[in-house]
mmCIF file of C-alpha atoms and ligand atoms in Angstrom:
data_model
loop_
_atom_site.group_PDB
_atom_site.id
_atom_site.type_symbol
_atom_site.label_atom_id
_atom_site.label_comp_id
_atom_site.label_asym_id
_atom_site.label_seq_id
_atom_site.Cartn_x
_atom_site.Cartn_y
_atom_site.Cartn_z
ATOM 1 C CA MET W 642 121.431 -83.564 -146.528
ATOM 2 C CA LEU W 643 124.786 -85.368 -146.601
ATOM 3 C CA GLU W 644 126.768 -85.475 -149.811
ATOM 4 C CA VAL W 645 130.005 -87.351 -150.231
ATOM 5 C CA SER W 646 131.913 -86.526 -153.379
ATOM 6 C CA GLY W 647 134.897 -88.370 -154.818
ATOM 7 C CA LEU W 648 136.009 -89.584 -151.397
ATOM 8 C CA SER W 649 139.166 -91.720 -151.226
ATOM 9 C CA LYS W 650 141.385 -93.086 -148.483
ATOM 10 C CA LYS W 651 144.823 -94.581 -149.047
ATOM 11 C CA PHE W 652 146.732 -96.571 -146.470
ATOM 12 C CA ASP W 653 150.397 -97.523 -146.566
ATOM 13 C CA ARG W 654 150.876 -101.217 -146.614
ATOM 14 C CA ASN W 655 154.515 -102.266 -146.535
ATOM 15 C CA LYS W 656 155.928 -99.883 -149.108
ATOM 16 C CA GLU W 657 152.818 -99.809 -151.225
ATOM 17 C CA GLN W 658 149.831 -97.556 -150.948
ATOM 18 C CA ARG W 659 146.460 -99.192 -151.180
ATOM 19 C CA TYR W 660 143.041 -97.671 -151.453
ATOM 20 C CA ALA W 661 140.595 -98.693 -148.725
ATOM 21 C CA VAL W 662 138.028 -96.345 -150.276
ATOM 22 C CA GLN W 663 138.325 -95.117 -153.842
ATOM 23 C CA ASP W 664 136.375 -92.291 -155.427
ATOM 24 C CA VAL W 665 133.106 -92.847 -153.575
ATOM 25 C CA SER W 666 130.200 -90.468 -154.119
ATOM 26 C CA LEU W 667 126.787 -90.744 -152.509
ATOM 27 C CA THR W 668 124.013 -88.659 -151.012
ATOM 28 C CA ILE W 669 121.790 -89.343 -148.042
ATOM 29 C CA ALA W 670 118.455 -87.519 -147.934
ATOM 30 C CA ASP W 671 116.471 -86.280 -144.952
ATOM 31 C CA ASN W 672 114.617 -89.014 -143.105
ATOM 32 C CA GLU W 673 116.124 -91.750 -145.229
ATOM 33 C CA ILE W 674 117.628 -95.098 -144.334
ATOM 34 C CA PHE W 675 120.625 -95.626 -146.572
ATOM 35 C CA ALA W 676 122.175 -99.074 -146.375
ATOM 36 C CA LEU W 677 125.792 -99.700 -147.265
ATOM 37 C CA VAL W 678 126.533 -103.351 -147.860
ATOM 38 C CA GLY W 679 129.586 -105.287 -148.920
ATOM 39 C CA GLU W 680 131.781 -108.056 -147.656
ATOM 40 C CA SER W 681 134.381 -107.610 -144.961
ATOM 41 C CA GLY W 682 137.315 -105.469 -146.093
ATOM 42 C CA SER W 683 135.364 -103.611 -148.789
ATOM 43 C CA GLY W 684 135.940 -100.226 -147.116
ATOM 44 C CA LYS W 685 132.597 -99.641 -145.362
ATOM 45 C CA SER W 686 134.027 -98.721 -141.961
ATOM 46 C CA THR W 687 136.732 -96.509 -143.457
ATOM 47 C CA LEU W 688 134.038 -94.609 -145.373
ATOM 48 C CA ALA W 689 131.921 -94.218 -142.223
ATOM 49 C CA GLU W 690 134.925 -93.105 -140.191
ATOM 50 C CA MET W 691 135.722 -90.389 -142.717
ATOM 51 C CA ILE W 692 132.120 -89.177 -142.528
ATOM 52 C CA VAL W 693 132.269 -88.850 -138.715
ATOM 53 C CA GLY W 694 135.787 -87.413 -138.761
ATOM 54 C CA LEU W 695 137.687 -90.370 -137.281
ATOM 55 C CA GLN W 696 139.734 -90.672 -140.488
ATOM 56 C CA ARG W 697 140.999 -87.946 -142.746
ATOM 57 C CA PRO W 698 140.192 -88.442 -146.444
ATOM 58 C CA SER W 699 143.101 -88.671 -148.897
ATOM 59 C CA ALA W 700 140.876 -86.972 -151.480
ATOM 60 C CA GLY W 701 137.314 -85.830 -151.940
ATOM 61 C CA ARG W 702 134.826 -83.724 -150.060
ATOM 62 C CA ILE W 703 131.956 -84.091 -147.645
ATOM 63 C CA TYR W 704 129.050 -81.636 -147.712
ATOM 64 C CA TRP W 705 126.408 -81.141 -145.064
ATOM 65 C CA GLN W 706 123.299 -79.197 -146.016
ATOM 66 C CA GLY W 707 125.092 -77.888 -149.069
ATOM 67 C CA GLN W 708 128.281 -76.709 -147.374
ATOM 68 C CA ARG W 709 131.616 -78.377 -146.765
ATOM 69 C CA ILE W 710 131.674 -79.834 -143.274
ATOM 70 C CA GLU W 711 134.782 -77.802 -142.433
ATOM 71 C CA ARG W 712 132.525 -74.743 -142.638
ATOM 72 C CA LYS W 713 129.753 -76.269 -140.519
ATOM 73 C CA PRO W 714 130.980 -76.366 -136.903
ATOM 74 C CA ASP W 715 127.656 -77.779 -135.698
ATOM 75 C CA TYR W 716 128.000 -80.763 -138.068
ATOM 76 C CA TRP W 717 129.854 -82.840 -135.473
ATOM 77 C CA GLN W 718 126.897 -82.660 -133.126
ATOM 78 C CA GLN W 719 124.396 -83.592 -135.804
ATOM 79 C CA VAL W 720 126.061 -86.859 -136.719
ATOM 80 C CA GLN W 721 126.530 -89.751 -134.298
ATOM 81 C CA MET W 722 127.976 -93.207 -134.748
ATOM 82 C CA ILE W 723 127.190 -96.592 -133.212
ATOM 83 C CA PHE W 724 129.786 -99.361 -133.473
ATOM 84 C CA GLN W 725 129.595 -103.123 -133.799
ATOM 85 C CA ASN W 726 131.092 -103.642 -130.381
ATOM 86 C CA PRO W 727 129.324 -101.491 -127.773
ATOM 87 C CA ASP W 728 132.057 -102.285 -125.239
ATOM 88 C CA ARG W 729 134.366 -100.063 -127.258
ATOM 89 C CA SER W 730 132.319 -96.991 -126.451
ATOM 90 C CA LEU W 731 130.687 -97.879 -123.120
ATOM 91 C CA ASN W 732 132.779 -97.755 -119.965
ATOM 92 C CA PRO W 733 131.866 -100.919 -117.982
ATOM 93 C CA TYR W 734 132.404 -99.197 -114.633
ATOM 94 C CA TRP W 735 129.834 -96.496 -115.201
ATOM 95 C CA LYS W 736 126.145 -96.703 -114.475
ATOM 96 C CA VAL W 737 123.963 -96.846 -117.574
ATOM 97 C CA ARG W 738 122.273 -93.545 -116.727
ATOM 98 C CA ASP W 739 125.625 -91.763 -116.465
ATOM 99 C CA LEU W 740 126.761 -93.180 -119.805
ATOM 100 C CA ILE W 741 123.615 -91.880 -121.481
ATOM 101 C CA ALA W 742 123.761 -88.548 -119.625
ATOM 102 C CA GLU W 743 127.432 -87.872 -120.416
ATOM 103 C CA PRO W 744 126.923 -86.010 -123.729
ATOM 104 C CA LEU W 745 124.365 -83.786 -121.943
ATOM 105 C CA ILE W 746 126.643 -83.149 -118.948
ATOM 106 C CA LEU W 747 129.453 -82.215 -121.355
ATOM 107 C CA GLN W 748 127.077 -79.618 -122.797
ATOM 108 C CA ARG W 749 126.606 -78.292 -119.222
ATOM 109 C CA VAL W 750 123.056 -79.564 -118.824
ATOM 110 C CA PRO W 751 122.437 -79.732 -115.029
ATOM 111 C CA ARG W 752 122.697 -83.327 -113.776
ATOM 112 C CA GLU W 753 119.115 -83.398 -112.504
ATOM 113 C CA ASP W 754 117.736 -82.349 -115.917
ATOM 114 C CA ALA W 755 120.055 -84.775 -117.671
ATOM 115 C CA TYR W 756 118.708 -87.689 -115.593
ATOM 116 C CA HIS W 757 115.155 -86.668 -116.459
ATOM 117 C CA ARG W 758 116.070 -86.819 -120.110
ATOM 118 C CA VAL W 759 117.777 -90.201 -119.565
ATOM 119 C CA ALA W 760 114.537 -91.638 -118.188
ATOM 120 C CA ARG W 761 112.766 -90.646 -121.421
ATOM 121 C CA LEU W 762 115.594 -91.970 -123.568
ATOM 122 C CA LEU W 763 115.494 -95.343 -121.794
ATOM 123 C CA GLU W 764 111.794 -95.496 -122.549
ATOM 124 C CA GLN W 765 112.375 -94.631 -126.202
ATOM 125 C CA VAL W 766 114.810 -97.490 -126.660
ATOM 126 C CA SER W 767 112.543 -99.839 -124.673
ATOM 127 C CA LEU W 768 114.839 -100.392 -121.723
ATOM 128 C CA PRO W 769 113.471 -100.659 -118.170
ATOM 129 C CA ARG W 770 114.107 -97.561 -116.091
ATOM 130 C CA GLU W 771 115.814 -99.603 -113.334
ATOM 131 C CA LEU W 772 118.578 -100.467 -115.769
ATOM 132 C CA GLY W 773 119.790 -96.883 -115.425
ATOM 133 C CA LEU W 774 121.275 -97.694 -112.044
ATOM 134 C CA ARG W 775 123.183 -100.760 -113.200
ATOM 135 C CA SER W 776 126.447 -100.987 -115.080
ATOM 136 C CA THR W 777 126.704 -102.270 -118.653
ATOM 137 C CA SER W 778 128.533 -105.376 -117.400
ATOM 138 C CA GLU W 779 125.084 -106.508 -116.232
ATOM 139 C CA CYS W 780 123.497 -105.900 -119.642
ATOM 140 C CA SER W 781 123.004 -108.331 -122.514
ATOM 141 C CA GLY W 782 124.501 -107.543 -125.921
ATOM 142 C CA GLY W 783 121.160 -106.249 -127.199
ATOM 143 C CA GLN W 784 120.672 -104.074 -124.119
ATOM 144 C CA LYS W 785 124.147 -102.599 -124.553
ATOM 145 C CA GLN W 786 123.338 -101.618 -128.126
ATOM 146 C CA ARG W 787 120.132 -99.984 -126.878
ATOM 147 C CA VAL W 788 122.214 -98.060 -124.341
ATOM 148 C CA ALA W 789 124.554 -97.005 -127.171
ATOM 149 C CA ILE W 790 121.537 -95.821 -129.194
ATOM 150 C CA ALA W 791 120.093 -93.893 -126.233
ATOM 151 C CA ARG W 792 123.452 -92.217 -125.724
ATOM 152 C CA ALA W 793 123.691 -91.327 -129.417
ATOM 153 C CA LEU W 794 120.201 -89.790 -129.212
ATOM 154 C CA ALA W 795 120.923 -87.746 -126.058
ATOM 155 C CA LEU W 796 121.762 -84.705 -128.164
ATOM 156 C CA PRO W 797 119.398 -85.603 -130.996
ATOM 157 C CA PRO W 798 121.453 -86.153 -134.165
ATOM 158 C CA GLN W 799 120.111 -85.700 -137.683
ATOM 159 C CA LEU W 800 122.239 -88.495 -139.038
ATOM 160 C CA LEU W 801 122.942 -91.715 -137.205
ATOM 161 C CA ILE W 802 125.611 -94.036 -138.554
ATOM 162 C CA ALA W 803 125.369 -97.652 -137.470
ATOM 163 C CA ASP W 804 128.402 -99.759 -138.403
ATOM 164 C CA GLU W 805 127.571 -103.470 -138.184
ATOM 165 C CA MET W 806 125.691 -102.692 -134.996
ATOM 166 C CA THR W 807 123.686 -105.907 -135.097
ATOM 167 C CA SER W 808 126.404 -108.220 -136.364
ATOM 168 C CA ALA W 809 127.231 -109.539 -132.894
ATOM 169 C CA LEU W 810 123.576 -110.094 -131.973
ATOM 170 C CA ASP W 811 121.348 -113.113 -132.472
ATOM 171 C CA PRO W 812 118.818 -112.856 -135.335
ATOM 172 C CA LEU W 813 115.848 -112.199 -133.051
ATOM 173 C CA THR W 814 117.577 -109.359 -131.227
ATOM 174 C CA GLU W 815 118.814 -108.061 -134.556
ATOM 175 C CA ARG W 816 115.266 -107.849 -135.826
ATOM 176 C CA GLU W 817 114.120 -106.020 -132.677
ATOM 177 C CA MET W 818 116.958 -103.566 -133.148
ATOM 178 C CA LEU W 819 115.937 -102.856 -136.750
ATOM 179 C CA ARG W 820 112.344 -102.269 -135.636
ATOM 180 C CA LEU W 821 113.594 -99.821 -133.028
ATOM 181 C CA LEU W 822 115.657 -97.946 -135.613
ATOM 182 C CA LEU W 823 112.620 -97.697 -137.910
ATOM 183 C CA GLU W 824 110.563 -96.294 -135.036
ATOM 184 C CA LEU W 825 113.250 -93.776 -134.173
ATOM 185 C CA LYS W 826 113.468 -92.708 -137.795
ATOM 186 C CA ARG W 827 109.730 -92.022 -137.850
ATOM 187 C CA GLU W 828 109.671 -90.258 -134.493
ATOM 188 C CA HIS W 829 112.778 -88.129 -134.824
ATOM 189 C CA ARG W 830 112.834 -87.831 -138.600
ATOM 190 C CA LEU W 831 116.466 -88.779 -138.600
ATOM 191 C CA SER W 832 118.507 -90.299 -141.383
ATOM 192 C CA LEU W 833 120.433 -93.473 -140.959
ATOM 193 C CA LEU W 834 123.534 -94.784 -142.673
ATOM 194 C CA TYR W 835 123.181 -98.464 -141.929
ATOM 195 C CA ILE W 836 126.280 -100.526 -142.622
ATOM 196 C CA THR W 837 126.094 -104.271 -142.787
ATOM 197 C CA HIS W 838 127.525 -107.303 -144.518
ATOM 198 C CA ARG W 839 124.130 -108.989 -144.054
ATOM 199 C CA LEU W 840 122.186 -108.118 -147.175
ATOM 200 C CA GLU W 841 119.320 -110.330 -146.045
ATOM 201 C CA THR W 842 118.361 -107.964 -143.208
ATOM 202 C CA ILE W 843 117.575 -104.827 -145.159
ATOM 203 C CA ASP W 844 114.479 -105.764 -147.171
ATOM 204 C CA GLY W 845 111.621 -103.601 -145.893
ATOM 205 C CA PHE W 846 114.077 -101.623 -143.783
ATOM 206 C CA ALA W 847 116.343 -99.528 -145.979
ATOM 207 C CA ASP W 848 115.088 -96.992 -148.515
ATOM 208 C CA ARG W 849 118.202 -96.912 -150.638
ATOM 209 C CA LEU W 850 121.193 -99.122 -150.914
ATOM 210 C CA ALA W 851 124.782 -98.965 -152.107
ATOM 211 C CA VAL W 852 126.875 -102.058 -152.681
ATOM 212 C CA MET W 853 130.581 -101.694 -152.038
ATOM 213 C CA LYS W 854 133.432 -103.848 -153.295
ATOM 214 C CA ASP W 855 137.177 -103.236 -153.009
ATOM 215 C CA GLY W 856 136.674 -99.641 -151.928
ATOM 216 C CA ARG W 857 134.288 -98.693 -154.702
ATOM 217 C CA ILE W 858 130.528 -98.528 -155.022
ATOM 218 C CA VAL W 859 129.488 -101.028 -157.664
ATOM 219 C CA GLU W 860 125.747 -100.432 -157.554
ATOM 220 C CA THR W 861 123.370 -97.966 -155.950
ATOM 221 C CA GLY W 862 119.630 -97.429 -156.124
ATOM 222 C CA SER W 863 116.372 -98.029 -154.324
ATOM 223 C CA CYS W 864 116.547 -100.980 -152.004
ATOM 224 C CA ALA W 865 113.531 -102.684 -153.568
ATOM 225 C CA ASP W 866 114.908 -102.308 -157.111
ATOM 226 C CA ILE W 867 118.297 -103.730 -156.254
ATOM 227 C CA LEU W 868 116.953 -106.655 -154.247
ATOM 228 C CA ASN W 869 114.434 -107.525 -156.971
ATOM 229 C CA ALA W 870 116.620 -106.894 -159.983
ATOM 230 C CA PRO W 871 120.307 -106.502 -159.168
ATOM 231 C CA GLN W 872 122.311 -105.134 -162.089
ATOM 232 C CA ALA W 873 125.890 -105.743 -161.040
ATOM 233 C CA LEU W 874 127.198 -109.271 -161.199
ATOM 234 C CA TYR W 875 128.748 -108.750 -157.782
ATOM 235 C CA THR W 876 125.393 -107.826 -156.228
ATOM 236 C CA LYS W 877 123.846 -110.954 -157.728
ATOM 237 C CA ARG W 878 126.610 -113.028 -156.196
ATOM 238 C CA LEU W 879 126.089 -111.384 -152.799
ATOM 239 C CA LEU W 880 122.365 -112.063 -152.966
ATOM 240 C CA ASP W 881 122.930 -115.682 -153.945
ATOM 241 C CA ALA W 882 125.446 -116.148 -151.160
ATOM 242 C CA CYS W 883 123.220 -114.819 -148.403
ATOM 243 C CA ASP W 884 120.185 -116.982 -149.108
ATOM 244 C CA TYR W 885 118.139 -113.835 -149.017
ATOM 245 C CA SER W 886 114.892 -115.504 -150.033
ATOM 246 C CA ALA W 887 114.939 -117.697 -146.929
ATOM 247 C CA GLU W 888 114.835 -114.804 -144.515
ATOM 248 C CA PRO W 889 111.820 -112.476 -144.601
ATOM 249 C CA GLY W 890 112.567 -108.770 -144.246
ATOM 250 C CA VAL W 891 112.217 -107.061 -140.921
ATOM 251 C CA MET W 892 108.757 -105.630 -141.522
ATOM 252 C CA LYS W 893 107.287 -108.580 -143.380
HETATM 253 N N1 ADP P 2011 144.248 -98.089 -140.278
HETATM 254 C C1 ADP P 2011 144.436 -98.869 -141.352
HETATM 255 N N2 ADP P 2011 145.683 -99.078 -141.852
HETATM 256 C C2 ADP P 2011 145.885 -99.839 -142.948
HETATM 257 N N3 ADP P 2011 144.903 -100.452 -143.626
HETATM 258 C C3 ADP P 2011 143.644 -100.298 -143.173
HETATM 259 C C4 ADP P 2011 143.338 -99.497 -142.017
HETATM 260 N N4 ADP P 2011 141.993 -99.519 -141.827
HETATM 261 C C5 ADP P 2011 141.480 -100.288 -142.795
HETATM 262 N N5 ADP P 2011 142.459 -100.750 -143.615
HETATM 263 C C6 ADP P 2011 142.264 -101.608 -144.801
HETATM 264 O O1 ADP P 2011 141.285 -101.010 -145.613
HETATM 265 C C7 ADP P 2011 140.427 -101.980 -146.188
HETATM 266 C C8 ADP P 2011 138.987 -101.667 -145.835
HETATM 267 O O2 ADP P 2011 138.769 -101.890 -144.451
HETATM 268 P P1 ADP P 2011 137.406 -101.533 -143.725
HETATM 269 O O3 ADP P 2011 137.027 -100.134 -144.055
HETATM 270 O O4 ADP P 2011 137.546 -101.864 -142.298
HETATM 271 O O5 ADP P 2011 136.386 -102.529 -144.437
HETATM 272 P P2 ADP P 2011 134.972 -103.103 -143.936
HETATM 273 O O6 ADP P 2011 134.454 -102.210 -142.852
HETATM 274 O O7 ADP P 2011 134.122 -103.109 -145.157
HETATM 275 O O8 ADP P 2011 135.231 -104.485 -143.454
HETATM 276 C C9 ADP P 2011 140.921 -103.326 -145.687
HETATM 277 O O9 ADP P 2011 141.739 -103.884 -146.661
HETATM 278 C C10 ADP P 2011 141.691 -102.979 -144.443
HETATM 279 O O10 ADP P 2011 142.709 -103.914 -144.223
HETATM 280 MG MG1 MG P 2012 133.820 -102.682 -140.935
#
């Protein structure tokens, strides 16, 4: 469904140019959870931002359903992104229902119909309907991320990109969030690019996995294979460092 081929991004630093992402290729299939892991600074966010069009690649191509995204004007509606910090994308002065309805209103859906849809979306992300009338300043961190998910689902995307979306949450809320994403994947048959530095959270959650280091992918394969038998030395080190055995996967 999504294919990234030879993607690179250079930034100027002082007078030097440095690669944040270097020659990355990957594919994400329909209805697949693809996890991208790596320590901070490895280029995960830059890669995600190129995929959603927030950064322009220095080299390489992105294909959607077999065609370059430049030739697929509807691509931008079919991919949505959720960030680590929901406050970045949620205006604290707006009511929750208006935040979730905004993408619909922008598509000229009548307000009344949009609010109907919001009620269903709130249900889907397990938020109480009354929350729709409050502002996000009254929400907990987990609730805000649910609002961000509901908003991203308002115009149902085929690919959802979640960049460290649970990193600011406590482990219990994080686990609830992963369960919700799994449910949404089943219900909507969407694909998920799930970015995290927490390797210990993806067992039983992700289908495939790519490990990123210094802008490059050092290992990719099925999640189970890599967690059970990592090939790259770097992956082994990551697994050792995160005490992965101590934390059972989300569905176990
Ligand atoms: N706008 C930018 N200008 C210059 N350097 C950047 C910019 N964005 C990211 N970088 C650099 O690119 C590298 C990768 O960053 P990032 O993609 O945010 O990594 P991650 O999300 O894995 O933590 C880092 O070294 C970071 O400092
Ligand atoms: Mg990042």
